[in-house]
Coordinates of C-alpha atoms in Angstrom, one line a residue:
Chain A
M9 CA 44.7 1.0 114.0
E10 CA 43.7 4.6 112.7
I11 CA 46.1 5.7 115.7
L12 CA 49.4 3.8 114.0
D13 CA 49.1 5.9 110.9
F14 CA 48.9 8.8 112.0
R15 CA 48.9 11.6 109.4
W16 CA 50.9 15.0 110.2
D17 CA 51.4 16.3 107.2
I18 CA 47.8 17.4 107.9
I19 CA 49.0 19.7 110.8
W20 CA 52.2 20.7 108.4
N21 CA 49.5 21.9 105.8
Y22 CA 47.8 23.8 107.9
R23 CA 50.5 25.3 110.1
D24 CA 49.4 28.7 109.3
Y25 CA 45.9 28.5 111.4
F26 CA 48.4 27.0 114.2
I27 CA 50.7 30.1 114.5
R28 CA 48.1 32.1 114.5
G29 CA 46.1 30.3 116.9
I30 CA 48.9 30.1 119.1
W31 CA 49.7 34.8 118.7
V32 CA 45.8 34.8 118.9
T33 CA 45.4 32.4 122.6
L34 CA 48.1 34.7 123.9
A35 CA 46.7 38.0 122.9
L36 CA 43.5 36.8 124.7
T37 CA 45.2 35.6 127.5
L38 CA 47.6 37.9 128.4
C39 CA 45.4 41.0 127.2
G40 CA 43.1 39.1 130.0
F41 CA 45.9 38.5 132.2
F42 CA 47.3 41.8 132.8
G43 CA 43.8 43.9 132.5
G44 CA 42.0 41.4 135.1
F45 CA 44.8 42.1 136.9
I46 CA 44.6 45.5 137.5
F47 CA 40.8 45.6 137.9
G48 CA 41.5 42.7 140.3
V49 CA 43.5 44.3 142.7
F50 CA 41.4 47.6 143.0
L51 CA 38.3 44.4 143.2
G52 CA 40.5 42.5 146.2
L53 CA 41.3 45.6 148.2
G54 CA 37.6 47.1 148.0
K55 CA 36.7 43.5 149.5
N56 CA 39.5 44.0 152.4
S57 CA 37.8 47.2 153.3
K58 CA 35.5 47.3 156.4
R59 CA 33.6 50.5 154.4
K60 CA 30.0 48.3 153.1
W61 CA 29.8 50.8 150.6
L62 CA 32.6 49.3 149.3
Y63 CA 32.6 45.8 150.6
W64 CA 29.5 44.8 149.4
P65 CA 30.1 45.6 145.6
C66 CA 33.0 43.8 145.3
K67 CA 32.1 41.2 147.0
L68 CA 29.1 40.6 145.1
Y69 CA 30.8 40.8 141.9
I70 CA 33.8 37.9 142.6
D71 CA 30.4 36.2 143.7
L72 CA 28.8 36.4 140.0
F73 CA 31.6 36.0 138.2
R74 CA 33.2 32.7 140.0
G75 CA 29.9 31.0 140.6
T76 CA 29.0 31.7 136.9
P77 CA 30.7 29.5 134.1
L78 CA 33.2 31.4 132.2
L79 CA 31.3 29.9 128.8
V80 CA 27.9 31.2 129.9
Q81 CA 29.7 35.2 130.7
I82 CA 31.5 34.7 127.4
F83 CA 27.7 34.3 125.8
I84 CA 26.2 36.7 127.8
I85 CA 29.3 39.8 126.2
H86 CA 29.7 38.6 122.8
L87 CA 25.7 37.9 122.2
A88 CA 23.9 40.5 124.8
V89 CA 26.1 43.3 126.5
I90 CA 28.4 44.5 123.8
P91 CA 25.6 44.4 120.7
S92 CA 23.1 46.1 123.6
I93 CA 26.0 48.7 124.3
F94 CA 27.3 49.5 120.7
G95 CA 24.5 48.3 118.5
H96 CA 26.5 45.4 116.9
S97 CA 29.3 43.2 117.7
L98 CA 33.0 44.2 117.6
G99 CA 34.6 41.2 116.8
F100 CA 35.9 38.2 119.1
M101 CA 39.2 39.7 120.2
V102 CA 37.0 42.8 122.2
S103 CA 34.2 39.8 123.5
G104 CA 37.0 37.6 124.1
I105 CA 39.1 39.5 126.0
A106 CA 36.4 41.4 127.8
A107 CA 34.9 38.8 129.4
L108 CA 38.9 36.8 130.2
I109 CA 39.3 40.4 131.5
L110 CA 36.3 40.3 134.1
N111 CA 36.2 36.7 135.0
C112 CA 40.6 36.8 135.8
A113 CA 39.7 40.0 138.1
A114 CA 37.0 37.9 140.4
Y115 CA 40.2 35.2 140.6
V116 CA 43.0 38.1 141.1
A117 CA 40.9 39.6 143.7
E118 CA 40.6 36.9 146.4
I119 CA 44.7 36.0 145.7
I120 CA 45.0 39.4 146.9
R121 CA 42.3 39.5 149.2
A122 CA 44.4 36.5 150.8
G123 CA 47.9 37.3 150.2
I124 CA 46.8 40.8 151.8
Q125 CA 45.4 38.8 154.5
S126 CA 48.1 35.9 154.8
I127 CA 50.5 38.8 156.8
D128 CA 50.1 38.8 160.2
K129 CA 48.3 41.4 162.0
G130 CA 51.4 43.0 164.0
Q131 CA 52.9 43.9 160.6
M132 CA 49.9 46.7 159.9
E133 CA 50.0 47.3 163.7
A134 CA 53.8 47.7 164.2
A135 CA 53.4 50.3 160.7
R136 CA 50.8 52.2 162.1
S137 CA 52.4 52.1 165.9
L138 CA 55.6 54.0 164.4
G139 CA 53.0 56.9 162.9
L140 CA 52.7 55.4 159.3
N141 CA 48.9 55.9 157.5
Q142 CA 46.9 53.5 156.5
F143 CA 48.1 53.6 152.9
Q144 CA 51.9 53.8 153.9
A145 CA 51.5 51.0 156.4
M146 CA 49.3 49.1 152.9
R147 CA 52.0 49.9 150.5
K148 CA 56.1 49.7 152.7
V149 CA 55.2 46.6 154.9
I150 CA 51.9 44.8 153.6
L151 CA 52.0 44.9 150.0
P152 CA 55.6 43.7 149.6
Q153 CA 55.3 40.7 151.8
A154 CA 52.1 39.9 150.1
F155 CA 52.7 40.3 146.9
R156 CA 55.6 37.3 147.4
R157 CA 53.0 35.3 148.5
M158 CA 50.7 35.9 145.8
I159 CA 53.1 35.3 143.1
P160 CA 52.3 31.5 143.0
P161 CA 48.4 32.3 143.0
L162 CA 49.1 34.2 140.5
G163 CA 51.0 31.9 137.9
N164 CA 48.5 29.2 138.8
E165 CA 45.6 31.9 137.9
F166 CA 47.9 33.1 134.8
I167 CA 48.0 29.3 133.4
T168 CA 44.1 28.2 134.5
L169 CA 43.7 31.4 131.8
L170 CA 45.6 30.6 129.2
K171 CA 43.7 26.8 128.8
D172 CA 40.8 28.6 129.6
S173 CA 41.0 31.1 126.8
S174 CA 40.4 28.1 124.7
L175 CA 36.4 28.7 125.2
V176 CA 36.9 31.8 123.6
T177 CA 36.6 29.5 120.2
V178 CA 32.8 29.0 120.5
I179 CA 32.4 33.0 119.1
A180 CA 34.7 31.8 116.9
A181 CA 37.9 33.0 117.7
N182 CA 41.0 31.9 115.4
D183 CA 42.8 30.4 118.0
I184 CA 45.1 27.0 118.4
L185 CA 41.3 25.1 119.2
Y186 CA 40.3 27.0 115.9
A187 CA 42.6 25.7 114.0
A188 CA 42.4 22.3 115.3
K189 CA 38.7 22.1 114.5
V190 CA 39.4 23.5 110.7
V191 CA 41.4 21.0 110.3
S192 CA 39.3 18.3 111.8
G193 CA 36.2 19.3 109.4
T194 CA 38.3 19.4 106.8
Y195 CA 39.7 16.2 107.2
F196 CA 37.2 14.4 109.4
R197 CA 40.5 13.4 111.6
F198 CA 40.3 13.8 114.7
W199 CA 43.7 12.4 116.6
E200 CA 45.7 14.7 114.6
P201 CA 43.9 18.3 115.6
Y202 CA 43.4 17.9 118.8
L203 CA 46.5 15.9 119.9
A204 CA 48.2 18.8 118.1
A205 CA 46.5 21.2 120.5
A206 CA 46.2 20.1 123.2
A207 CA 50.2 20.0 123.0
L208 CA 50.4 23.3 121.9
Y209 CA 48.9 24.1 125.2
L210 CA 50.8 21.8 126.8
I211 CA 54.1 23.9 125.7
L212 CA 52.9 27.2 126.6
T213 CA 52.1 26.2 129.9
F214 CA 54.8 24.4 130.5
I215 CA 57.1 27.5 129.5
V216 CA 54.6 29.8 131.8
S217 CA 54.9 28.1 135.0
K218 CA 59.2 28.2 134.0
I219 CA 58.4 32.0 134.0
V220 CA 56.6 31.9 137.0
S221 CA 59.4 29.9 139.3
F222 CA 61.8 31.5 137.8
I223 CA 59.9 34.8 138.8
E224 CA 59.0 33.1 142.9
K225 CA 62.7 32.0 143.3
R226 CA 63.9 35.9 142.1
F227 CA 61.8 37.4 144.9
S228 CA 62.3 35.2 147.5
I229 CA 65.8 35.5 147.7
E230 CA 64.8 38.0 151.0
Y231 CA 63.6 35.1 152.3
N232 CA 65.6 32.7 152.1
P233 CA 69.0 33.6 153.9
R234 CA 70.5 31.0 153.2
K235 CA 70.6 31.5 149.4
N236 CA 72.3 34.9 149.4
K237 CA 74.6 35.2 152.8
N238 CA 78.2 34.1 152.8
D239 CA 80.3 32.3 155.2
E240 CA 80.1 35.2 157.7
G241 CA 76.3 35.2 157.6
R242 CA 76.9 38.9 156.1
V243 CA 74.0 39.5 153.5
V244 CA 75.1 40.2 150.1
A245 CA 73.4 43.3 149.4
Chain B
M24 CA 52.0 63.1 180.3
I25 CA 49.7 60.9 179.9
K26 CA 46.4 61.2 181.5
I27 CA 44.0 58.2 181.3
E28 CA 39.9 59.4 182.5
N29 CA 37.4 56.2 183.2
L30 CA 38.8 54.2 180.3
H31 CA 36.7 51.2 179.2
K32 CA 36.9 48.9 176.7
N33 CA 34.8 46.7 175.8
F34 CA 34.4 43.8 173.3
G35 CA 31.3 42.9 172.5
N36 CA 29.4 41.8 175.5
L37 CA 33.2 41.1 177.3
H38 CA 34.1 44.2 179.4
V39 CA 37.9 43.9 179.1
L40 CA 38.4 47.7 180.6
N41 CA 36.5 49.2 183.3
G42 CA 37.1 52.3 184.0
I43 CA 40.7 53.1 184.6
D44 CA 41.7 56.3 185.4
Y45 CA 45.3 57.1 185.6
E46 CA 48.2 59.5 185.4
I47 CA 52.3 59.1 184.1
H48 CA 54.7 61.5 184.7
E49 CA 57.5 62.1 182.5
K50 CA 59.8 60.6 183.1
E51 CA 58.4 57.9 185.2
V52 CA 58.8 54.0 184.2
V53 CA 55.4 52.4 185.0
C54 CA 55.2 48.7 185.3
V55 CA 52.0 47.1 184.9
I56 CA 51.3 43.6 186.7
G57 CA 48.4 41.2 186.6
P58 CA 47.0 37.4 185.6
S59 CA 46.8 36.9 182.2
G60 CA 42.9 38.4 180.7
S61 CA 43.5 41.1 182.7
G62 CA 42.9 43.7 180.8
K63 CA 46.9 45.1 181.0
S64 CA 47.6 44.7 177.9
T65 CA 44.8 46.4 176.0
F66 CA 45.0 49.2 178.5
L67 CA 48.6 49.9 177.4
R68 CA 47.3 49.1 173.4
C69 CA 44.5 52.0 174.1
I70 CA 47.1 54.1 175.0
N71 CA 48.3 54.5 171.1
L72 CA 44.6 54.0 169.3
L73 CA 45.9 50.4 168.6
E74 CA 42.5 49.5 170.7
E75 CA 39.4 52.1 170.0
I76 CA 38.4 53.0 173.3
S77 CA 34.5 52.5 174.2
D78 CA 34.1 55.2 176.6
G79 CA 36.3 57.6 179.0
A80 CA 39.5 59.7 177.2
I81 CA 43.4 60.0 177.2
Y82 CA 44.9 62.7 176.9
I83 CA 48.9 62.9 175.8
D84 CA 50.6 66.2 176.7
G85 CA 47.1 68.0 176.6
V86 CA 45.6 66.3 173.3
K87 CA 42.6 63.9 173.4
V88 CA 43.7 61.4 171.9
N89 CA 40.1 60.1 170.9
D90 CA 39.4 62.8 170.0
P91 CA 37.8 62.8 166.2
K92 CA 40.0 65.7 165.1
T93 CA 42.9 64.5 166.6
D94 CA 45.4 62.9 164.0
I95 CA 46.4 59.3 166.1
N96 CA 49.1 59.4 163.1
K97 CA 51.1 62.4 164.3
I98 CA 50.4 61.0 168.4
R99 CA 52.1 57.4 167.6
T100 CA 54.8 59.6 165.8
E101 CA 55.3 60.4 169.8
V102 CA 54.4 57.1 171.6
G103 CA 57.1 54.1 170.7
M104 CA 55.5 50.8 170.7
V105 CA 57.1 47.2 171.4
F106 CA 55.1 44.1 170.9
Q107 CA 55.2 40.9 172.5
Q108 CA 56.2 39.2 168.8
F109 CA 58.8 42.0 167.9
N110 CA 56.7 42.5 164.3
L111 CA 60.2 43.4 162.6
F112 CA 59.3 43.8 159.0
P113 CA 60.6 40.7 157.6
H114 CA 61.1 42.1 154.0
M115 CA 63.6 44.7 155.3
T116 CA 67.5 44.4 156.7
V117 CA 67.4 45.9 160.1
L118 CA 69.0 49.0 159.1
D119 CA 66.0 49.6 156.9
N120 CA 63.6 48.6 159.6
I121 CA 65.0 51.2 161.6
T122 CA 64.8 54.2 158.8
M123 CA 61.6 53.4 157.7
A124 CA 59.9 55.3 159.0
P125 CA 61.8 58.7 159.5
M126 CA 62.5 58.9 156.3
L127 CA 58.7 58.5 155.6
I128 CA 57.2 60.8 158.3
R129 CA 59.7 63.2 159.9
K130 CA 61.0 63.4 156.0
M131 CA 64.6 62.4 157.0
N132 CA 67.4 62.2 154.3
K133 CA 69.2 58.3 153.5
K134 CA 72.5 59.8 155.0
E135 CA 70.7 61.1 159.0
A136 CA 68.8 58.3 159.2
E137 CA 71.2 56.0 158.7
A138 CA 73.7 57.6 161.3
L139 CA 70.4 57.9 163.5
A140 CA 69.5 54.8 163.3
F141 CA 73.8 53.2 163.7
E142 CA 73.3 55.2 166.6
L143 CA 70.4 53.3 168.4
L144 CA 71.8 49.9 167.1
Q145 CA 75.3 50.7 168.6
K146 CA 73.4 51.4 172.1
V147 CA 71.3 48.1 171.7
G148 CA 74.1 46.2 171.0
L149 CA 73.7 45.4 167.2
R150 CA 75.9 47.2 165.2
E151 CA 77.0 44.7 163.1
K152 CA 73.6 43.0 162.2
A153 CA 72.8 46.7 160.4
H154 CA 72.2 44.6 157.2
N155 CA 71.1 40.9 158.1
Y156 CA 67.3 40.5 157.8
P157 CA 65.5 39.8 161.3
Q158 CA 64.8 35.6 160.3
Q159 CA 68.7 35.8 160.4
L160 CA 68.6 37.1 164.1
S161 CA 67.9 35.6 167.7
G162 CA 64.7 36.1 169.7
G163 CA 66.4 38.6 171.7
Q164 CA 67.8 40.0 169.3
Q165 CA 65.2 40.8 167.0
Q166 CA 63.4 42.5 169.9
R167 CA 66.3 44.9 171.0
V168 CA 66.1 45.8 167.2
A169 CA 62.5 46.5 167.8
I170 CA 63.2 48.5 170.4
A171 CA 65.5 50.7 168.1
R172 CA 63.3 50.7 165.2
A173 CA 60.1 52.5 168.2
L174 CA 63.1 55.4 168.9
A175 CA 64.4 56.2 165.9
M176 CA 60.8 58.0 165.9
K177 CA 62.2 59.9 168.5
P178 CA 59.0 59.4 170.9
K179 CA 58.4 60.9 174.2
V180 CA 57.1 57.9 175.4
M181 CA 57.6 54.2 175.1
L182 CA 55.5 51.5 175.5
F183 CA 56.3 47.7 176.0
D184 CA 54.1 45.1 175.7
E185 CA 55.1 41.8 177.7
P186 CA 58.5 42.3 175.7
T187 CA 60.2 39.3 177.2
S188 CA 57.8 37.4 177.1
A189 CA 58.3 35.3 173.4
L190 CA 61.5 34.6 174.5
D191 CA 63.8 32.3 175.7
P192 CA 65.0 32.7 179.1
E193 CA 68.8 32.9 177.8
M194 CA 67.6 36.0 176.0
V195 CA 65.4 38.0 178.7
N196 CA 67.9 39.9 180.4
E197 CA 70.0 41.4 176.9
V198 CA 66.5 43.1 176.6
L199 CA 65.5 43.8 179.5
D200 CA 69.1 45.3 180.3
V201 CA 68.5 48.3 177.2
I202 CA 64.7 48.8 178.8
K203 CA 66.4 49.6 182.4
Q204 CA 69.2 51.6 180.3
L205 CA 66.3 53.5 178.9
A206 CA 64.6 54.0 182.1
I207 CA 67.9 55.3 183.5
E208 CA 68.3 58.3 180.7
G209 CA 64.6 59.1 181.8
M210 CA 62.8 58.0 179.0
T211 CA 58.7 58.2 179.9
M212 CA 57.9 54.6 179.9
V213 CA 55.1 52.1 180.7
V214 CA 55.7 48.2 180.9
V215 CA 53.6 45.4 180.0
T216 CA 55.6 42.5 181.9
H217 CA 55.3 39.2 184.0
E218 CA 59.2 40.0 185.0
M219 CA 58.8 41.3 188.7
G220 CA 62.1 41.1 189.3
F221 CA 62.5 43.7 186.5
A222 CA 58.9 45.3 187.8
R223 CA 60.8 45.6 191.2
E224 CA 63.9 47.2 190.3
V225 CA 63.1 49.4 187.5
A226 CA 59.1 51.1 188.0
D227 CA 58.8 53.6 190.3
R228 CA 55.6 52.4 190.3
V229 CA 53.6 49.4 189.7
I230 CA 49.7 49.2 188.8
F231 CA 48.8 46.0 189.6
M232 CA 45.6 44.9 187.5
D233 CA 42.3 43.1 187.2
G234 CA 39.6 42.1 186.2
G235 CA 39.3 45.2 183.6
V236 CA 40.5 47.3 186.7
I237 CA 43.4 48.9 188.5
V238 CA 43.3 47.2 192.0
E239 CA 45.5 48.9 193.4
E240 CA 48.9 51.1 192.8
G241 CA 52.0 52.2 194.1
P242 CA 56.2 52.5 194.2
P243 CA 57.5 48.9 194.0
E244 CA 58.3 48.6 197.4
Q245 CA 54.9 49.2 198.7
V246 CA 53.2 47.2 195.9
F247 CA 55.6 44.7 196.2
G248 CA 56.6 44.4 200.3
N249 CA 53.0 45.1 201.6
P250 CA 50.1 45.0 199.2
K251 CA 47.0 46.0 200.8
H252 CA 44.9 44.3 198.3
E253 CA 44.0 40.9 199.1
R254 CA 43.9 40.1 195.4
T255 CA 47.3 41.1 194.5
K256 CA 48.4 39.8 197.5
A257 CA 46.8 36.3 196.2
F258 CA 49.2 37.0 192.5
L259 CA 52.0 38.2 194.1
S260 CA 51.6 34.7 196.5
K261 CA 51.8 33.0 193.0
V262 CA 54.3 34.7 191.1
L263 CA 57.2 35.9 193.2

């Protein structure tokens, strides 16, 4: 049976491709996430706004990018948008990161909006009744609380993006999946390269989920008094 | 000190306040009573513009509150508010809850603000809780911290929106005692309350509201002892 005679040596032979693939996948994901995060914060705040001229463009953007497949967005950006603006392709990295940023921003925006809206409206009222303006109340009272609640869904988004970055392989990005394609194309063997790719993605997402849960614990200390007080019930600063 | 003229408030087609005229003088304690849905909380929240006013005017110290030219944030620093649900900031210690606004808005330095906070915590009997987080305190303690937080801005007026309604019965008095103490010290206060005994004891004047209007008002002896209006009598017969 074919399963029993795996030839892992072919993966080893192409290890450089896989190692490069890991770096490319990480670069795509990290750039896409942090770019998307910054853009998404503005979108999310905009969608939370009562001002119609701010709300509607943000809502439209979010609906467009959440309502269409990332794969289609990658093709449009790589084959249509960027060549139209620059006259030629700027390579898979630019197109890939741009697509991931634009896509990720829409999801982050919804996480930000939901996080802010999950904070009891009495918090805003209390802050405003003390004389804080909208911005001060957001900065001092709402966002610090909302941010803690956003950590788990943001972690999910990061993991989703890490996996979805494999779609960029369709515009010839040399990421992890591309390495698997090269190996399978060379040896006409499919189990080993794609299992190896799956294992690499699994290892990466596992590491990320560990980091996320660490960050979550780190920031939730104040919310869990039992963890940081001594016997007299005093909080240890 | 606070002058209310023909105050109206609608939520869509729902008319919550239907023309309120009232004047609250300095050092006066006014208790607002009435059945639920009578508009008493809305009335209170209109005073510092937590609710937008549909029609009419409110003046605090002669400044029209609902004037677009008025800096509402400045007005609110002069009007302390205590909520039914306390609304303490859960991500800050008791001390930070109290010092945040004075440092941010009154530009106090940390040392001054903390000295003030400890003084106020002493006053509400919670000095030893300064470094705890709100959720480590009982409801009554949280509400007393909320009072201290509002007092830290040194407001001219304090508004209390059913300050004891969310409390277990055995904690009601510790909060009412703090409010009574403020009354003795001469703080101008408007208190929406269901505690009739408290209103009777502390209020200079009592307002009975129903259907978005002031049905009856006067000294507590009069409103409680000899109500003129049928609706007041009906309400008091149910709650006293």
